[in-house]
């Protein structure tokens, strides 16, 4: 019975701190790739200089996702077991299983992340080995090669979106009443990933060559403003959709973290700094607001994961 463990874990879950940490780095990794790929595919040719640096972020944070995800499992080999049926010696894909789909998306998305970081390294001219330059040329074609690039980036965007939201799908299948009461957790993770990913890219660009990447930084800043507004709407929809279970995120320190840590410090204050950059100066406002958006996403994930479990 290969799925007894999985059924037990999903229906009667215990999601420890590793899951919160996983969701945090997941939002950064998925959001950075999603924003960069969508802009490269559909954002036009202006203001794209420096966009490839987003792929470094995804590549660096993805291994952490794997470590936290495996760290949550009681038996570490279970991650392999949802990909490979050792009894029959064959690959295993169960489209009805969120865990199986999630493991496969993480695996395939990791391949896209490797291809994209090869493109970034080659574009920055960091490695000069002949064989690597050939790989870099192929990766460059998949990012800047017209129709082929648009297809690759669109598929990569879809994988990033799924990767950034699938644990929200996972928790809604559990027996935890608050998670089961709302279908909006995946939406919450996805819009949060957009804001977090764009903010992470802004920080990388600011601390590298801010003048050279000014057009891209301003474009990303506008994306963050829109994403923050979407996040505010999403959290309101989420809390209202909980109905009788809204107290699981609206009580005690969870309420302080949700409304103070996420909504005020992670959404409204960064939004104010972006709309009124003269308050602290343009550079300082960009840096501080970006850090606050990222830290606010950690508060959000902690509340949504830990709050409902504590009342179950």
CSV table of C-alpha atoms in Angstrom, one decimal:
chain,number,residue,atom,x,y,z
A,1,UNK,CA,0.0,0.0,0.0
A,2,UNK,CA,2.4,2.8,-1.2
A,3,UNK,CA,0.1,5.7,-0.3
A,4,UNK,CA,-0.8,4.8,3.3
A,5,UNK,CA,2.0,7.2,4.6
A,6,UNK,CA,0.9,10.0,2.3
A,7,UNK,CA,-2.8,9.7,3.2
A,8,UNK,CA,-1.9,9.7,6.9
A,9,UNK,CA,0.3,12.7,6.6
A,10,UNK,CA,-2.2,14.8,4.5
A,11,UNK,CA,-5.4,13.9,6.3
A,12,UNK,CA,-3.9,14.2,9.8
A,13,UNK,CA,-1.1,16.6,9.3
A,14,UNK,CA,1.4,18.1,11.7
A,15,UNK,CA,3.2,21.0,9.9
A,16,UNK,CA,6.2,22.1,12.0
A,17,UNK,CA,8.4,25.1,11.6
A,18,UNK,CA,10.1,23.6,8.6
A,19,UNK,CA,7.0,24.0,6.5
A,20,UNK,CA,6.8,27.7,7.4
A,21,UNK,CA,10.5,28.1,6.4
A,22,UNK,CA,9.8,26.1,3.2
A,23,UNK,CA,6.9,28.4,2.3
A,24,UNK,CA,9.1,31.4,3.0
A,25,UNK,CA,12.0,30.4,0.7
A,26,UNK,CA,9.5,28.9,-1.8
A,27,UNK,CA,7.8,32.3,-2.2
A,28,UNK,CA,11.2,34.0,-2.9
A,29,UNK,CA,12.4,31.2,-5.3
A,30,UNK,CA,9.1,30.9,-7.2
A,31,UNK,CA,8.3,34.6,-7.3
A,32,UNK,CA,11.7,35.6,-8.6
A,33,UNK,CA,11.5,33.2,-11.5
A,34,UNK,CA,7.8,33.9,-12.2
A,35,UNK,CA,8.3,37.7,-12.4
A,36,UNK,CA,11.5,37.4,-14.5
A,37,UNK,CA,10.1,34.8,-16.9
A,38,UNK,CA,6.8,36.7,-17.5
A,39,UNK,CA,8.7,40.0,-18.1
A,40,UNK,CA,11.1,38.3,-20.5
A,41,UNK,CA,8.3,36.6,-22.4
A,42,UNK,CA,5.7,39.4,-22.5
A,43,UNK,CA,7.2,42.6,-21.1
A,44,UNK,CA,8.7,44.0,-24.3
A,45,UNK,CA,12.4,44.8,-24.9
A,46,UNK,CA,12.7,48.0,-22.9
A,47,UNK,CA,13.8,48.0,-19.3
A,48,UNK,CA,14.9,44.3,-19.3
A,49,UNK,CA,18.6,44.9,-18.7
A,50,UNK,CA,19.6,43.0,-15.6
A,51,UNK,CA,16.5,40.8,-15.4
A,52,UNK,CA,18.6,37.6,-15.8
A,53,UNK,CA,19.9,38.2,-12.2
A,54,UNK,CA,16.6,37.0,-10.9
A,55,UNK,CA,17.5,33.4,-11.9
A,56,UNK,CA,20.4,33.5,-9.4
A,57,UNK,CA,17.9,34.0,-6.6
A,58,UNK,CA,15.8,31.1,-7.7
A,59,UNK,CA,18.8,28.8,-8.1
A,60,UNK,CA,20.1,29.7,-4.6
A,61,UNK,CA,16.8,29.3,-2.8
A,62,UNK,CA,15.6,26.1,-4.4
A,63,UNK,CA,18.0,23.8,-2.5
A,64,UNK,CA,16.7,25.3,0.7
A,65,UNK,CA,13.1,24.4,-0.4
A,66,UNK,CA,14.2,20.8,-0.9
A,67,UNK,CA,16.0,20.6,2.5
A,68,UNK,CA,13.0,22.0,4.4
A,69,UNK,CA,10.6,19.8,2.6
A,70,UNK,CA,12.6,16.7,3.2
A,71,UNK,CA,13.3,17.8,6.8
A,72,UNK,CA,9.5,17.7,7.5
A,73,UNK,CA,9.2,14.1,6.5
A,74,UNK,CA,9.5,11.5,9.3
A,75,UNK,CA,11.2,9.1,6.9
A,76,UNK,CA,13.6,11.1,4.6
A,77,UNK,CA,13.4,8.7,1.7
A,78,UNK,CA,9.7,9.4,1.3
A,79,UNK,CA,10.4,12.3,-1.1
A,80,UNK,CA,12.1,9.8,-3.5
A,81,UNK,CA,9.2,7.3,-3.0
A,82,UNK,CA,6.6,9.7,-4.4
A,83,UNK,CA,8.8,10.0,-7.5
A,84,UNK,CA,10.0,6.4,-7.9
A,85,UNK,CA,8.3,3.1,-7.2
A,86,UNK,CA,11.2,1.0,-6.0
A,87,UNK,CA,9.0,-2.2,-5.9
A,88,UNK,CA,8.3,-2.0,-9.7
A,89,UNK,CA,11.4,0.0,-10.6
A,90,UNK,CA,9.6,2.7,-12.4
A,91,UNK,CA,8.7,6.3,-12.2
A,92,UNK,CA,5.6,7.1,-10.3
A,93,UNK,CA,3.2,10.0,-11.1
A,94,UNK,CA,-0.2,10.2,-9.3
A,95,UNK,CA,-2.1,13.1,-10.7
A,96,UNK,CA,-4.7,12.7,-7.9
A,97,UNK,CA,-2.0,13.2,-5.3
A,98,UNK,CA,-1.0,16.7,-4.3
A,99,UNK,CA,2.2,15.4,-2.8
A,100,UNK,CA,3.1,13.5,-5.9
A,101,UNK,CA,2.4,16.4,-8.2
A,102,UNK,CA,4.3,18.8,-5.9
A,103,UNK,CA,7.4,16.6,-5.8
A,104,UNK,CA,7.3,16.3,-9.6
A,105,UNK,CA,6.8,20.0,-10.1
A,106,UNK,CA,9.7,20.7,-7.7
A,107,UNK,CA,11.9,18.3,-9.7
A,108,UNK,CA,11.0,19.7,-13.2
A,109,UNK,CA,11.1,23.3,-12.0
A,110,UNK,CA,14.6,22.7,-10.6
A,111,UNK,CA,15.7,21.7,-14.1
A,112,UNK,CA,14.3,25.0,-15.5
A,113,UNK,CA,16.1,26.8,-12.7
A,114,UNK,CA,19.4,25.2,-13.7
A,115,UNK,CA,19.0,26.1,-17.3
A,116,UNK,CA,18.1,29.7,-16.4
A,117,UNK,CA,21.1,30.1,-14.1
A,118,UNK,CA,23.4,28.8,-16.9
A,119,UNK,CA,21.9,31.6,-19.0
A,120,UNK,CA,22.5,34.1,-16.3
A,121,UNK,CA,26.1,33.0,-15.7
A,122,UNK,CA,26.9,33.0,-19.4
A,123,UNK,CA,25.3,36.5,-19.9
A,124,UNK,CA,27.4,37.9,-17.1
A,125,UNK,CA,30.5,36.2,-18.6
A,126,UNK,CA,31.5,34.5,-15.3
A,127,UNK,CA,32.7,31.2,-16.8
A,128,UNK,CA,34.8,30.9,-19.9
A,129,UNK,CA,35.0,27.1,-20.4
A,130,UNK,CA,34.3,26.2,-24.0
A,131,UNK,CA,31.8,23.5,-23.1
A,132,UNK,CA,30.0,25.9,-20.8
A,133,UNK,CA,29.8,28.6,-23.5
A,134,UNK,CA,27.9,26.0,-25.7
A,135,UNK,CA,25.5,25.3,-22.9
A,136,UNK,CA,25.1,29.1,-22.3
A,137,UNK,CA,24.4,29.7,-25.9
A,138,UNK,CA,21.6,27.0,-25.8
A,139,UNK,CA,20.2,28.5,-22.6
A,140,UNK,CA,20.4,32.0,-24.1
A,141,UNK,CA,18.3,30.8,-27.1
A,142,UNK,CA,15.7,29.5,-24.7
A,143,UNK,CA,15.5,32.9,-23.1
A,144,UNK,CA,16.0,35.3,-26.0
A,145,UNK,CA,15.3,33.1,-29.1
A,146,UNK,CA,11.9,34.4,-30.2
A,147,UNK,CA,9.1,31.8,-30.2
A,148,UNK,CA,11.2,29.1,-28.6
A,149,UNK,CA,12.0,31.5,-25.7
A,150,UNK,CA,8.4,32.5,-25.3
A,151,UNK,CA,7.4,28.8,-25.1
A,152,UNK,CA,10.1,28.0,-22.6
A,153,UNK,CA,9.4,31.1,-20.4
A,154,UNK,CA,5.7,30.5,-20.5
A,155,UNK,CA,6.1,26.9,-19.4
A,156,UNK,CA,8.6,28.0,-16.7
A,157,UNK,CA,6.2,30.6,-15.5
A,158,UNK,CA,3.4,28.0,-15.2
A,159,UNK,CA,5.7,25.7,-13.2
A,160,UNK,CA,6.8,28.6,-10.9
A,161,UNK,CA,3.2,29.6,-10.3
A,162,UNK,CA,2.3,26.0,-9.5
A,163,UNK,CA,5.4,25.5,-7.3
A,164,UNK,CA,4.6,28.8,-5.4
A,165,UNK,CA,1.0,27.8,-4.7
A,166,UNK,CA,0.7,24.0,-4.6
A,167,UNK,CA,1.2,23.6,-0.8
A,168,UNK,CA,-1.9,25.8,-0.5
A,169,UNK,CA,-3.7,23.2,-2.6
A,170,UNK,CA,-2.2,20.5,-0.3
A,171,UNK,CA,-3.4,22.0,3.0
A,172,UNK,CA,-7.0,22.4,1.7
A,173,UNK,CA,-7.2,18.6,1.3
A,174,UNK,CA,-6.5,18.1,5.0
A,175,UNK,CA,-8.9,17.5,8.0
A,176,UNK,CA,-7.8,20.8,9.6
A,177,UNK,CA,-11.2,22.7,9.6
A,178,UNK,CA,-9.8,26.2,8.9
A,179,UNK,CA,-7.7,25.1,5.9
A,180,UNK,CA,-10.6,23.0,4.6
A,181,UNK,CA,-13.0,26.0,5.0
A,182,UNK,CA,-11.4,28.1,2.3
A,183,UNK,CA,-10.2,27.6,-1.3
A,184,UNK,CA,-8.2,30.8,-1.3
A,185,UNK,CA,-4.9,29.7,0.3
A,186,UNK,CA,-3.2,29.0,-3.1
A,187,UNK,CA,-4.3,32.4,-4.3
A,188,UNK,CA,-2.8,34.0,-1.2
A,189,UNK,CA,0.6,32.2,-1.7
A,190,UNK,CA,0.7,33.2,-5.4
A,191,UNK,CA,0.0,36.9,-5.1
A,192,UNK,CA,2.4,37.0,-2.1
A,193,UNK,CA,5.1,35.3,-4.3
A,194,UNK,CA,4.7,38.0,-6.9
A,195,UNK,CA,5.4,40.8,-4.4
A,196,UNK,CA,8.2,38.9,-2.7
A,197,UNK,CA,9.9,37.8,-6.0
A,198,UNK,CA,9.9,41.3,-7.4
A,199,UNK,CA,11.2,42.8,-4.1
A,200,UNK,CA,14.0,40.3,-4.0
A,201,UNK,CA,15.0,41.1,-7.6
A,202,UNK,CA,15.0,44.9,-6.7
A,203,UNK,CA,17.3,44.2,-3.8
A,204,UNK,CA,19.8,42.3,-6.0
A,205,UNK,CA,19.8,45.0,-8.6
A,206,UNK,CA,20.2,47.9,-6.1
A,207,UNK,CA,23.2,46.2,-4.5
A,208,UNK,CA,24.9,45.5,-7.8
A,209,UNK,CA,24.6,48.3,-10.4
A,210,UNK,CA,21.6,50.5,-9.5
A,211,UNK,CA,22.2,53.2,-12.2
A,212,UNK,CA,22.6,50.7,-15.0
A,213,UNK,CA,19.4,48.9,-14.0
A,214,UNK,CA,17.3,51.9,-13.1
A,215,UNK,CA,14.7,51.3,-15.7
A,216,UNK,CA,14.1,47.7,-14.6
A,217,UNK,CA,14.1,48.7,-10.9
A,218,UNK,CA,11.4,51.2,-11.6
A,219,UNK,CA,9.4,48.7,-13.6
A,220,UNK,CA,9.7,46.1,-10.8
A,221,UNK,CA,8.7,48.7,-8.3
A,222,UNK,CA,5.4,49.3,-10.2
A,223,UNK,CA,4.8,45.6,-10.2
A,224,UNK,CA,5.3,45.5,-6.4
A,225,UNK,CA,2.8,48.3,-5.9
A,226,UNK,CA,0.2,46.4,-7.9
A,227,UNK,CA,1.1,43.2,-6.1
A,228,UNK,CA,0.8,44.8,-2.6
A,229,UNK,CA,-2.7,46.0,-3.5
A,230,UNK,CA,-3.6,42.5,-4.7
A,231,UNK,CA,-2.2,41.1,-1.5
A,232,UNK,CA,-4.4,43.4,0.6
A,233,UNK,CA,-7.5,42.3,-1.3
A,234,UNK,CA,-6.4,38.6,-1.1
A,235,UNK,CA,-5.9,38.6,2.7
A,236,UNK,CA,-9.3,40.2,3.2
A,237,UNK,CA,-11.0,37.6,1.0
A,238,UNK,CA,-9.1,34.8,2.8
A,239,UNK,CA,-10.1,36.0,6.3
A,240,UNK,CA,-13.7,36.5,5.3
A,241,UNK,CA,-13.8,33.1,3.6
A,242,UNK,CA,-12.8,31.4,6.8
A,243,UNK,CA,-16.2,32.2,8.3
A,244,UNK,CA,-16.6,30.6,11.7
A,245,UNK,CA,-12.9,29.6,11.7
A,246,UNK,CA,-11.5,33.2,11.3
A,247,UNK,CA,-10.6,33.2,14.9
A,248,UNK,CA,-7.7,30.8,14.1
A,249,UNK,CA,-5.8,33.6,12.5
A,250,UNK,CA,-7.5,36.5,14.4
A,251,UNK,CA,-6.7,35.5,18.0
A,252,UNK,CA,-3.8,36.2,20.3
A,253,UNK,CA,-0.3,36.6,18.8
A,254,UNK,CA,-1.6,35.3,15.4
A,255,UNK,CA,-3.7,38.4,15.1
A,256,UNK,CA,-0.8,40.7,16.0
A,257,UNK,CA,1.4,39.0,13.4
A,258,UNK,CA,-1.3,38.9,10.7
A,259,UNK,CA,-2.5,42.5,11.0
A,260,UNK,CA,0.6,44.1,12.5
A,261,UNK,CA,3.4,42.1,10.9
A,262,UNK,CA,1.9,41.3,7.5
A,263,UNK,CA,-0.8,43.9,6.7
A,264,UNK,CA,0.7,47.0,8.3
A,265,UNK,CA,4.5,46.4,8.2
A,266,UNK,CA,4.5,44.1,5.2
A,267,UNK,CA,1.9,45.7,3.0
A,268,UNK,CA,0.7,49.2,4.0
A,269,UNK,CA,4.0,50.7,5.1
A,270,UNK,CA,5.9,49.5,2.0
A,271,UNK,CA,3.1,50.8,-0.1
A,272,UNK,CA,3.4,54.2,1.5
A,273,UNK,CA,7.1,54.3,1.0
A,274,UNK,CA,6.8,53.4,-2.6
A,275,UNK,CA,4.1,56.0,-3.3
A,276,UNK,CA,5.9,58.6,-1.2
A,277,UNK,CA,9.6,57.9,-1.8
A,278,UNK,CA,10.6,61.3,-0.7
A,279,UNK,CA,9.9,60.4,2.9
A,280,UNK,CA,13.1,58.5,3.2
A,281,UNK,CA,14.8,59.1,-0.1
A,282,UNK,CA,14.3,57.0,-3.2
A,283,UNK,CA,17.1,54.4,-2.5
A,284,UNK,CA,16.4,54.0,1.2
A,285,UNK,CA,12.6,53.6,0.5
A,286,UNK,CA,13.3,50.9,-2.1
A,287,UNK,CA,15.6,49.0,0.1
A,288,UNK,CA,13.5,49.2,3.3
A,289,UNK,CA,10.2,48.6,1.6
A,290,UNK,CA,11.6,45.5,-0.2
A,291,UNK,CA,12.9,44.0,3.0
A,292,UNK,CA,9.6,44.7,4.7
A,293,UNK,CA,7.6,43.0,2.0
A,294,UNK,CA,9.8,39.9,2.2
A,295,UNK,CA,9.7,39.8,6.1
A,296,UNK,CA,5.9,40.4,6.0
A,297,UNK,CA,5.5,37.3,3.8
A,298,UNK,CA,7.2,35.2,6.6
A,299,UNK,CA,4.6,36.5,9.1
A,300,UNK,CA,1.8,35.6,6.7
A,301,UNK,CA,3.0,32.1,6.2
A,302,UNK,CA,3.5,31.5,9.9
A,303,UNK,CA,0.0,32.7,10.8
A,304,UNK,CA,-1.8,30.7,8.0
A,305,UNK,CA,0.1,27.5,8.8
A,306,UNK,CA,0.4,27.6,12.6
A,307,UNK,CA,-2.8,29.4,13.5
A,308,UNK,CA,-5.3,26.8,12.2
A,309,UNK,CA,-3.2,23.9,13.7
A,310,UNK,CA,-3.3,25.4,17.2
A,311,UNK,CA,-7.1,25.4,17.2
A,312,UNK,CA,-7.5,21.9,15.9
